[in-house]
Amino acid sequence: MSAASQQTQPRSNEITPATHRPSAAGTVIEAPIANGNTMLIRIQNMSCTANLGLRLDLRQIALRCRNTEFNPRRFAAVIMRLREPRATALIFASGKMCVTGTKCTHNASLACKKFIYIIEKVGFKPPNETQIDFKVQNIVGTADVGFPIRLEGLVFAHSNFASYEPELFPGLIYRLVEPRVVFLIFVSGKVVITGAKTEKDMSEAFSKMYPVFCEFRKQNITPIPGISPPAVMAAPTPALTGSAGGGGGASVNESSQREMEEV
């Protein structure tokens, strides 16, 4: 009975399904904004690193593992891919590894464990499996505030933290000090958040920036130069006034009708 209970009970260092339920579309973070409302931030990519603690023979790993690429003349690392969870690893000869492509911390940790298991099967077993120094280095997320933003006014008011060069890049780059997060802000209201190491930092950063977005919200959309909707609507009126005043327009219309009847 004790052996069965040990098999059914999960270990303390394992992540159980009850603590985290990953979604196929990626993790969605709720950032609190004004009046108790929340804004959704969708994680698009997550980069993490690990250290196996031993030297690796990249040629042996590339020859004995599937879904791998190794070209030492172009890049001094083995590129290994997983299907589930969908992730890509850069494995270096020093034993360090960089995993990208996941959309939540649970999948990033799971992919890292699978890569280490594959390397163990080749013959390179880490000396201490519990201390692989797994760290999340960068999280990339996207959000939509729902209204256009005046980037020129924002960069003028926050020149110490923002830079905007529309000739080089259409987005405004805003570097937040605390938490240390970088925003790519576009005039359409789309926002890209990068540089965060935790979901909490990303949520706090967006909550701090949302009042700034509302302050520089575009109230009126600029019309297309040279095209005015009232002028277009008023274009047919001169012909009507001319026909009523001089009668020349009416004679032309009557002659055209006669020609159409003759034809």
Coordinates of C-alpha atoms in Angstrom, one line a residue:
M1 CA 0.0 0.0 0.0
S2 CA 2.9 2.3 0.8
A3 CA 4.5 1.6 -2.6
A4 CA 1.2 2.4 -4.5
S5 CA 0.8 5.6 -2.5
Q6 CA 4.3 6.7 -3.4
Q7 CA 3.6 6.1 -7.1
T8 CA 0.4 8.1 -7.1
Q9 CA 1.7 11.0 -5.1
P10 CA 3.7 13.5 -7.2
R11 CA 7.1 14.7 -6.1
S12 CA 7.5 18.0 -4.5
N13 CA 9.6 19.5 -7.3
E14 CA 7.3 18.4 -10.1
I15 CA 4.6 20.7 -11.6
T16 CA 1.2 19.1 -11.3
P17 CA -1.7 19.8 -13.7
A18 CA -3.6 21.5 -10.9
T19 CA -1.1 24.2 -10.5
H20 CA -0.8 25.1 -14.2
R21 CA -3.0 24.4 -17.2
P22 CA -1.2 25.5 -20.4
S23 CA -3.2 26.6 -23.4
A24 CA -2.4 25.7 -27.0
A25 CA -2.8 29.4 -27.9
G26 CA -0.3 30.5 -25.3
T27 CA -0.6 32.1 -21.9
V28 CA -2.8 35.2 -21.5
I29 CA -2.0 37.7 -18.7
E30 CA -4.5 40.1 -17.2
A31 CA -3.1 43.5 -16.5
P32 CA -5.3 45.7 -14.2
I33 CA -6.1 49.2 -15.5
A34 CA -8.4 52.0 -14.4
N35 CA -11.8 51.5 -12.8
G36 CA -11.2 47.8 -12.0
N37 CA -11.0 46.8 -15.6
T38 CA -8.3 44.5 -17.0
M39 CA -6.4 44.4 -20.3
L40 CA -5.2 41.1 -21.9
I41 CA -1.6 40.5 -22.8
R42 CA -0.8 37.4 -24.9
I43 CA 2.7 35.9 -24.6
Q44 CA 4.2 35.2 -28.0
N45 CA 7.6 33.9 -27.1
M46 CA 9.7 33.0 -24.2
S47 CA 13.5 32.6 -24.1
C48 CA 15.2 30.6 -21.3
T49 CA 18.7 29.2 -20.6
A50 CA 20.1 26.2 -18.8
N51 CA 23.6 24.9 -18.0
L52 CA 24.3 21.2 -18.0
G53 CA 27.7 21.6 -16.2
L54 CA 29.8 19.5 -18.6
R55 CA 31.5 19.6 -22.0
L56 CA 29.5 18.2 -25.0
D57 CA 30.5 16.7 -28.3
L58 CA 28.2 18.5 -30.7
R59 CA 29.2 16.2 -33.6
Q60 CA 28.0 13.1 -31.7
I61 CA 24.8 14.8 -30.7
A62 CA 24.0 15.9 -34.3
L63 CA 24.8 12.4 -35.7
R64 CA 22.8 10.4 -33.1
C65 CA 19.7 12.7 -32.6
R66 CA 16.8 13.5 -34.9
N67 CA 15.5 16.9 -35.8
T68 CA 19.0 18.5 -35.4
E69 CA 21.1 20.8 -37.5
F70 CA 24.9 21.4 -37.1
N71 CA 27.1 23.4 -39.3
P72 CA 30.2 24.6 -37.4
R73 CA 31.3 26.9 -40.2
R74 CA 28.1 29.0 -39.9
F75 CA 27.2 28.6 -36.2
A76 CA 29.0 26.9 -33.4
A77 CA 25.9 25.2 -31.8
V78 CA 23.5 22.3 -32.5
I79 CA 20.0 23.4 -33.4
M80 CA 17.5 20.8 -32.0
R81 CA 13.7 21.0 -32.3
L82 CA 10.8 19.5 -30.5
R83 CA 7.3 19.0 -31.7
E84 CA 5.6 18.8 -28.3
P85 CA 6.0 21.3 -26.7
R86 CA 6.9 23.2 -29.8
A87 CA 10.4 24.5 -29.0
T88 CA 13.9 25.0 -30.4
A89 CA 17.2 24.7 -28.5
L90 CA 20.7 26.0 -29.2
I91 CA 23.1 23.6 -27.6
F92 CA 26.7 24.7 -27.2
A93 CA 29.9 22.7 -26.6
S94 CA 30.3 24.4 -23.2
G95 CA 27.1 22.7 -21.9
K96 CA 25.0 25.8 -22.0
M97 CA 21.6 25.7 -23.8
C98 CA 19.1 28.3 -24.9
V99 CA 15.5 27.3 -25.4
T100 CA 13.1 29.5 -27.4
G101 CA 9.7 29.2 -29.0
T102 CA 7.5 28.3 -26.0
K103 CA 4.6 30.5 -24.8
C104 CA 4.5 29.8 -21.1
T105 CA 6.8 28.9 -18.3
H106 CA 5.5 25.4 -17.8
N107 CA 6.2 24.5 -21.5
A108 CA 9.6 26.1 -21.3
S109 CA 10.6 24.0 -18.3
L110 CA 9.2 20.9 -19.8
A111 CA 11.0 21.4 -23.1
C112 CA 14.3 22.0 -21.3
K113 CA 13.9 18.7 -19.4
K114 CA 13.2 16.9 -22.7
F115 CA 16.3 18.3 -24.3
I116 CA 18.4 17.3 -21.3
Y117 CA 16.9 13.7 -21.4
I118 CA 17.8 13.4 -25.1
I119 CA 21.4 14.5 -24.4
E120 CA 21.6 12.0 -21.6
K121 CA 20.6 9.2 -24.0
V122 CA 23.5 10.1 -26.2
G123 CA 25.9 9.7 -23.3
F124 CA 26.3 13.1 -21.7
K125 CA 24.8 12.9 -18.3
P126 CA 24.8 16.1 -16.2
P127 CA 26.7 15.6 -12.9
N128 CA 23.8 17.2 -11.0
E129 CA 20.4 17.0 -12.6
T130 CA 18.7 19.1 -9.9
Q131 CA 20.9 22.1 -10.5
I132 CA 20.8 22.9 -14.2
D133 CA 20.4 26.6 -13.6
F134 CA 17.2 27.1 -15.5
K135 CA 16.3 30.7 -15.9
V136 CA 13.8 32.7 -18.0
Q137 CA 15.7 35.5 -19.7
N138 CA 13.1 37.2 -21.8
I139 CA 9.3 37.2 -22.4
V140 CA 7.7 38.8 -25.4
G141 CA 4.0 39.7 -25.3
T142 CA 1.5 41.7 -27.4
A143 CA -1.5 43.8 -26.5
D144 CA -4.0 46.1 -28.1
V145 CA -5.2 49.2 -26.3
G146 CA -8.1 49.7 -28.7
F147 CA -7.5 53.3 -29.9
P148 CA -4.8 55.1 -31.9
I149 CA -2.0 56.9 -30.1
R150 CA -0.2 60.2 -30.9
L151 CA 3.4 59.1 -31.0
E152 CA 4.8 62.6 -31.7
G153 CA 3.2 64.0 -28.5
L154 CA 4.3 61.0 -26.5
V155 CA 8.0 61.2 -27.5
F156 CA 8.0 65.0 -26.9
A157 CA 6.6 64.6 -23.4
H158 CA 8.7 61.6 -22.5
S159 CA 11.9 62.3 -24.3
N160 CA 14.1 60.8 -21.5
F161 CA 12.6 57.4 -22.0
A162 CA 11.2 57.3 -25.5
S163 CA 12.8 57.4 -29.0
Y164 CA 10.8 57.7 -32.2
E165 CA 12.4 57.7 -35.7
P166 CA 9.5 57.1 -38.3
E167 CA 12.0 57.2 -41.2
L168 CA 13.8 54.1 -39.7
F169 CA 11.1 52.3 -37.8
P170 CA 7.3 53.0 -37.6
G171 CA 7.1 52.2 -33.8
L172 CA 8.0 54.2 -30.8
I173 CA 10.5 52.6 -28.4
Y174 CA 9.8 53.3 -24.7
R175 CA 12.2 52.0 -22.1
L176 CA 10.6 51.7 -18.7
V177 CA 13.0 51.9 -15.7
E178 CA 11.0 49.9 -13.1
P179 CA 10.2 47.2 -14.0
R180 CA 12.9 47.0 -16.7
V181 CA 10.7 46.5 -19.7
V182 CA 10.8 47.8 -23.3
F183 CA 7.6 48.8 -25.2
L184 CA 7.2 49.0 -28.9
I185 CA 4.2 51.3 -29.4
F186 CA 2.5 51.7 -32.8
V187 CA 0.1 54.4 -33.9
S188 CA -2.7 51.9 -34.4
G189 CA -2.7 51.1 -30.7
K190 CA -0.8 47.8 -31.0
V191 CA 1.9 47.3 -28.3
V192 CA 4.8 44.8 -28.1
I193 CA 6.2 44.2 -24.7
T194 CA 9.7 42.7 -24.4
G195 CA 12.5 42.4 -21.8
A196 CA 10.4 41.1 -18.9
K197 CA 11.6 38.1 -17.0
T198 CA 8.3 37.3 -15.2
E199 CA 4.7 37.6 -16.1
K200 CA 4.3 39.8 -13.0
D201 CA 6.8 42.3 -14.4
M202 CA 4.9 42.4 -17.7
S203 CA 1.6 43.0 -16.0
E204 CA 2.9 45.8 -13.8
A205 CA 4.7 47.5 -16.7
F206 CA 1.5 47.6 -18.8
S207 CA -0.5 48.9 -15.8
K208 CA 2.0 51.8 -15.4
M209 CA 1.9 52.6 -19.2
Y210 CA -1.8 52.5 -19.8
P211 CA -2.5 56.0 -18.3
V212 CA 0.2 57.3 -20.7
F213 CA -1.6 55.7 -23.6
C214 CA -4.9 57.3 -22.6
E215 CA -3.2 60.7 -22.2
F216 CA -2.0 60.7 -25.8
R217 CA -5.0 59.1 -27.3
K218 CA -6.0 60.4 -30.8
Q219 CA -9.3 62.2 -30.6
N220 CA -9.8 63.0 -34.3
I221 CA -8.5 61.0 -37.2
T222 CA -6.8 63.1 -39.8
P223 CA -8.5 62.9 -43.2
I224 CA -6.7 62.2 -46.4
P225 CA -5.1 65.3 -47.8
G226 CA -6.9 66.7 -50.9
I227 CA -10.1 64.7 -50.4
S228 CA -12.8 66.2 -48.4
P229 CA -16.1 64.3 -47.9
P230 CA -18.3 67.5 -48.1
A231 CA -16.7 68.6 -51.3
V232 CA -17.3 65.2 -52.9
M233 CA -21.0 65.3 -51.8
A234 CA -21.4 68.9 -53.1
A235 CA -19.8 68.2 -56.5
P236 CA -23.1 67.4 -58.4
T237 CA -24.8 70.6 -57.2
P238 CA -23.3 73.1 -59.7
A239 CA -24.8 71.3 -62.7
L240 CA -28.2 71.6 -61.0
T241 CA -27.9 75.3 -60.3
G242 CA -26.6 76.0 -63.8
S243 CA -29.5 74.2 -65.4
A244 CA -32.0 76.1 -63.2
G245 CA -30.3 79.5 -64.0
G246 CA -29.4 79.6 -67.6
G247 CA -31.3 76.7 -69.2
G248 CA -28.1 75.6 -71.1
G249 CA -27.9 72.5 -69.1
A250 CA -31.5 71.6 -69.7
S251 CA -31.1 71.9 -73.5
V252 CA -28.0 69.7 -73.5
N253 CA -29.9 67.1 -71.5
E254 CA -32.9 67.2 -73.9
S255 CA -30.7 66.8 -77.0
S256 CA -28.9 63.8 -75.4
Q257 CA -32.3 62.2 -74.7
R258 CA -33.4 62.7 -78.3
E259 CA -30.2 61.1 -79.6
M260 CA -30.7 58.1 -77.3
E261 CA -34.3 57.7 -78.5
E262 CA -33.3 57.9 -82.2
V263 CA -30.7 55.2 -81.6

